[in-house]
């Protein structure tokens, strides 16, 4: 934690941006714990909540875009050959492939909430030829939700921000299911209102 504190104290929002970028690309940065810590720092007034969130989103978007471009330019042989050096395990590649088959492009949204998978999803999206527009809609919205969620949790937990580590390990799958349910309800409600509005015009 001392290293994070020093980097963030010295370089502020630039450090946040770089840490989140590198964490998404594949370096071993414990992203959720980092963001919870940042949330705590905002709660004591050392950093601006808004600028912290914006820096985190910018870093996440940059990181996942770099991964996507690498997937397009370098393809699967690059992952197979150099994945281990980027801390990307073969097991994570297989798991992400399986989830892509199950959830399609929506995987780019939920991948942030699954440690290990978020480091691989964008590479595979580039390798398998997802168009940039499709990629960006899911991946960038996911980045916003992910960063806001964990920085906000750290902000509300305050000095107890370290609890996020045990919490995410124990309840991550439950959180993911709850998030999916909320999204499905929101989308269904949106189309219901849209259909209702269209019926009134007729």
Short mmCIF file of C-alpha atoms in Angstrom, two decimals:
data_model
loop_
_atom_site.label_atom_id
_atom_site.label_comp_id
_atom_site.label_asym_id
_atom_site.label_seq_id
_atom_site.Cartn_x
_atom_site.Cartn_y
_atom_site.Cartn_z
CA UNK A 1 0.00 0.00 0.00
CA UNK A 2 2.93 2.29 0.67
CA UNK A 3 3.92 2.24 -3.00
CA UNK A 4 0.39 3.21 -4.10
CA UNK A 5 0.28 5.98 -1.53
CA UNK A 6 3.63 7.36 -2.66
CA UNK A 7 2.72 7.24 -6.36
CA UNK A 8 -0.70 8.79 -5.86
CA UNK A 9 0.61 11.39 -3.39
CA UNK A 10 3.37 12.40 -5.78
CA UNK A 11 1.62 12.21 -9.15
CA UNK A 12 -2.07 12.38 -8.21
CA UNK A 13 -4.56 11.76 -10.99
CA UNK A 14 -1.82 10.92 -13.50
CA UNK A 15 -0.79 7.98 -11.27
CA UNK A 16 -4.42 6.82 -11.06
CA UNK A 17 -4.72 6.93 -14.83
CA UNK A 18 -1.49 4.99 -15.39
CA UNK A 19 -2.19 2.36 -12.71
CA UNK A 20 -5.65 1.60 -14.11
CA UNK A 21 -4.30 1.53 -17.66
CA UNK A 22 -1.55 -0.93 -16.76
CA UNK A 23 -3.90 -2.99 -14.60
CA UNK A 24 -6.32 -3.53 -17.50
CA UNK A 25 -3.53 -4.30 -19.98
CA UNK A 26 -2.38 -7.12 -17.74
CA UNK A 27 0.10 -6.01 -15.10
CA UNK A 28 -0.61 -7.32 -11.57
CA UNK A 29 -2.43 -4.30 -10.16
CA UNK A 30 -5.22 -5.31 -7.71
CA UNK A 31 -7.71 -2.96 -9.35
CA UNK A 32 -10.73 -3.29 -7.05
CA UNK A 33 -8.63 -2.83 -3.92
CA UNK A 34 -6.84 0.13 -5.51
CA UNK A 35 -10.13 1.81 -6.40
CA UNK A 36 -11.55 1.18 -2.93
CA UNK A 37 -8.42 2.80 -1.49
CA UNK A 38 -8.89 5.76 -3.83
CA UNK A 39 -12.49 6.01 -2.66
CA UNK A 40 -11.24 6.18 0.92
CA UNK A 41 -8.77 8.93 -0.02
CA UNK A 42 -11.62 10.94 -1.54
CA UNK A 43 -13.65 10.46 1.66
CA UNK A 44 -10.97 12.25 3.70
CA UNK A 45 -10.65 15.06 1.17
CA UNK A 46 -7.17 14.22 -0.15
CA UNK A 47 -8.50 13.75 -3.70
CA UNK A 48 -11.56 14.96 -5.57
CA UNK A 49 -14.16 12.21 -5.96
CA UNK A 50 -15.13 13.44 -9.44
CA UNK A 51 -11.56 13.75 -10.74
CA UNK A 52 -10.65 10.37 -9.23
CA UNK A 53 -13.55 8.68 -10.99
CA UNK A 54 -12.78 10.44 -14.29
CA UNK A 55 -9.08 9.47 -14.05
CA UNK A 56 -10.02 5.86 -13.29
CA UNK A 57 -12.47 5.71 -16.19
CA UNK A 58 -9.91 7.27 -18.56
CA UNK A 59 -7.28 4.74 -17.46
CA UNK A 60 -9.65 1.79 -17.79
CA UNK A 61 -10.83 2.89 -21.23
CA UNK A 62 -7.23 3.43 -22.39
CA UNK A 63 -6.12 0.05 -21.05
CA UNK A 64 -8.93 -1.96 -22.60
CA UNK A 65 -8.53 -0.10 -25.92
CA UNK A 66 -4.81 -0.90 -26.01
CA UNK A 67 -5.62 -4.56 -25.35
CA UNK A 68 -8.23 -4.53 -28.13
CA UNK A 69 -5.79 -2.99 -30.63
CA UNK A 70 -3.10 -5.52 -29.68
CA UNK A 71 -5.61 -8.29 -30.30
CA UNK A 72 -6.36 -6.92 -33.78
CA UNK A 73 -2.73 -6.27 -34.74
CA UNK A 74 -0.97 -9.22 -33.17
CA UNK A 75 -3.63 -11.93 -33.03
CA UNK A 76 -3.84 -15.10 -30.97
CA UNK A 77 -0.17 -16.20 -31.47
CA UNK A 78 0.89 -13.13 -29.47
CA UNK A 79 -1.31 -14.14 -26.51
CA UNK A 80 -0.10 -17.73 -26.67
CA UNK A 81 3.55 -16.69 -26.81
CA UNK A 82 3.71 -13.62 -24.58
CA UNK A 83 0.58 -13.93 -22.44
CA UNK A 84 2.51 -15.26 -19.44
CA UNK A 85 4.78 -12.19 -19.50
CA UNK A 86 1.66 -10.02 -19.30
CA UNK A 87 0.38 -12.17 -16.44
CA UNK A 88 -2.31 -13.64 -18.68
CA UNK A 89 -2.75 -17.32 -17.89
CA UNK A 90 -3.90 -19.99 -20.34
CA UNK A 91 -6.71 -20.85 -17.94
CA UNK A 92 -8.00 -17.27 -18.10
CA UNK A 93 -7.94 -17.33 -21.91
CA UNK A 94 -10.01 -20.53 -22.02
CA UNK A 95 -12.45 -19.21 -19.42
CA UNK A 96 -12.92 -15.93 -21.28
CA UNK A 97 -13.45 -17.75 -24.57
CA UNK A 98 -16.16 -19.83 -22.93
CA UNK A 99 -17.87 -16.76 -21.48
CA UNK A 100 -17.76 -15.01 -24.86
CA UNK A 101 -19.63 -17.96 -26.37
CA UNK A 102 -22.23 -17.69 -23.59
CA UNK A 103 -22.73 -13.92 -23.41
CA UNK A 104 -21.39 -12.53 -26.70
CA UNK A 105 -20.43 -8.85 -26.75
CA UNK A 106 -22.07 -8.34 -23.33
CA UNK A 107 -19.01 -10.12 -21.96
CA UNK A 108 -17.08 -6.89 -22.60
CA UNK A 109 -19.34 -5.17 -20.08
CA UNK A 110 -19.22 -7.75 -17.30
CA UNK A 111 -15.54 -8.70 -17.75
CA UNK A 112 -14.41 -5.88 -15.43
CA UNK A 113 -16.12 -7.59 -12.51
CA UNK A 114 -14.34 -10.91 -13.07
CA UNK A 115 -10.65 -10.87 -12.03
CA UNK A 116 -8.43 -12.46 -14.66
CA UNK A 117 -11.09 -12.29 -17.34
CA UNK A 118 -10.98 -8.51 -17.71
CA UNK A 119 -7.31 -8.76 -18.71
CA UNK A 120 -8.15 -11.11 -21.58
CA UNK A 121 -11.57 -10.04 -22.89
CA UNK A 122 -10.40 -7.10 -25.02
CA UNK A 123 -7.55 -9.12 -26.56
CA UNK A 124 -10.03 -11.80 -27.62
CA UNK A 125 -12.50 -9.18 -28.88
CA UNK A 126 -9.77 -7.85 -31.19
CA UNK A 127 -8.65 -11.32 -32.23
CA UNK A 128 -12.18 -12.44 -33.10
CA UNK A 129 -12.90 -9.33 -35.16
CA UNK A 130 -15.38 -7.36 -33.06
CA UNK A 131 -15.98 -3.98 -34.73
CA UNK A 132 -14.77 -0.94 -32.79
CA UNK A 133 -18.27 0.51 -32.40
CA UNK A 134 -19.63 -2.69 -30.89
CA UNK A 135 -16.55 -3.08 -28.72
CA UNK A 136 -16.62 0.51 -27.45
CA UNK A 137 -20.31 0.54 -26.51
CA UNK A 138 -20.00 -2.45 -24.20
CA UNK A 139 -16.43 -1.98 -22.98
CA UNK A 140 -16.60 1.73 -22.21
CA UNK A 141 -19.97 1.60 -20.46
CA UNK A 142 -18.62 -1.30 -18.41
CA UNK A 143 -15.59 0.78 -17.45
CA UNK A 144 -17.79 3.59 -16.17
CA UNK A 145 -19.97 1.26 -14.07
CA UNK A 146 -16.94 -0.62 -12.69
CA UNK A 147 -14.96 2.45 -11.62
CA UNK A 148 -17.93 4.29 -10.16
CA UNK A 149 -18.99 1.18 -8.22
CA UNK A 150 -15.68 0.50 -6.47
CA UNK A 151 -14.60 4.11 -5.88
CA UNK A 152 -18.05 4.78 -4.39
CA UNK A 153 -17.84 1.70 -2.16
CA UNK A 154 -14.43 2.85 -0.88
CA UNK A 155 -15.79 6.35 -0.35
CA UNK A 156 -18.70 5.06 1.72
CA UNK A 157 -16.61 2.56 3.69
CA UNK A 158 -14.10 5.25 4.61
CA UNK A 159 -11.38 3.94 6.94
CA UNK A 160 -12.85 0.44 6.58
CA UNK A 161 -12.07 0.37 2.84
CA UNK A 162 -9.85 -2.75 3.28
CA UNK A 163 -13.03 -4.77 3.81
CA UNK A 164 -13.56 -4.59 0.04
CA UNK A 165 -10.90 -7.25 -0.54
CA UNK A 166 -12.65 -9.94 1.50
CA UNK A 167 -16.03 -8.76 0.28
CA UNK A 168 -15.14 -9.05 -3.40
CA UNK A 169 -13.58 -12.47 -2.89
CA UNK A 170 -16.70 -13.74 -1.13
CA UNK A 171 -19.54 -11.96 -2.92
CA UNK A 172 -18.24 -11.09 -6.41
CA UNK A 173 -20.42 -13.68 -8.15
CA UNK A 174 -23.51 -12.55 -6.23
CA UNK A 175 -22.74 -8.92 -7.12
CA UNK A 176 -22.38 -9.88 -10.77
CA UNK A 177 -25.70 -11.72 -10.81
CA UNK A 178 -27.41 -8.77 -9.09
CA UNK A 179 -25.87 -6.38 -11.61
CA UNK A 180 -27.11 -8.49 -14.51
CA UNK A 181 -30.62 -8.57 -13.04
CA UNK A 182 -30.64 -4.79 -12.61
CA UNK A 183 -29.43 -4.27 -16.18
CA UNK A 184 -32.04 -6.67 -17.60
CA UNK A 185 -34.80 -4.92 -15.65
CA UNK A 186 -33.57 -1.47 -16.79
CA UNK A 187 -33.40 -2.52 -20.44
CA UNK A 188 -36.82 -4.20 -20.28
CA UNK A 189 -38.32 -1.10 -18.67
CA UNK A 190 -36.74 1.14 -21.33
CA UNK A 191 -38.23 -0.89 -24.19
CA UNK A 192 -41.57 -1.12 -22.37
CA UNK A 193 -41.77 2.68 -22.09
CA UNK A 194 -40.63 3.09 -25.70
CA UNK A 195 -43.29 0.66 -26.91
CA UNK A 196 -45.94 2.33 -24.76
CA UNK A 197 -45.00 5.74 -26.16
CA UNK A 198 -45.21 4.40 -29.70
CA UNK A 199 -48.66 2.90 -29.03
CA UNK A 200 -49.95 6.26 -27.79
CA UNK A 201 -48.87 7.96 -31.02
CA UNK A 202 -50.93 5.46 -33.00
#
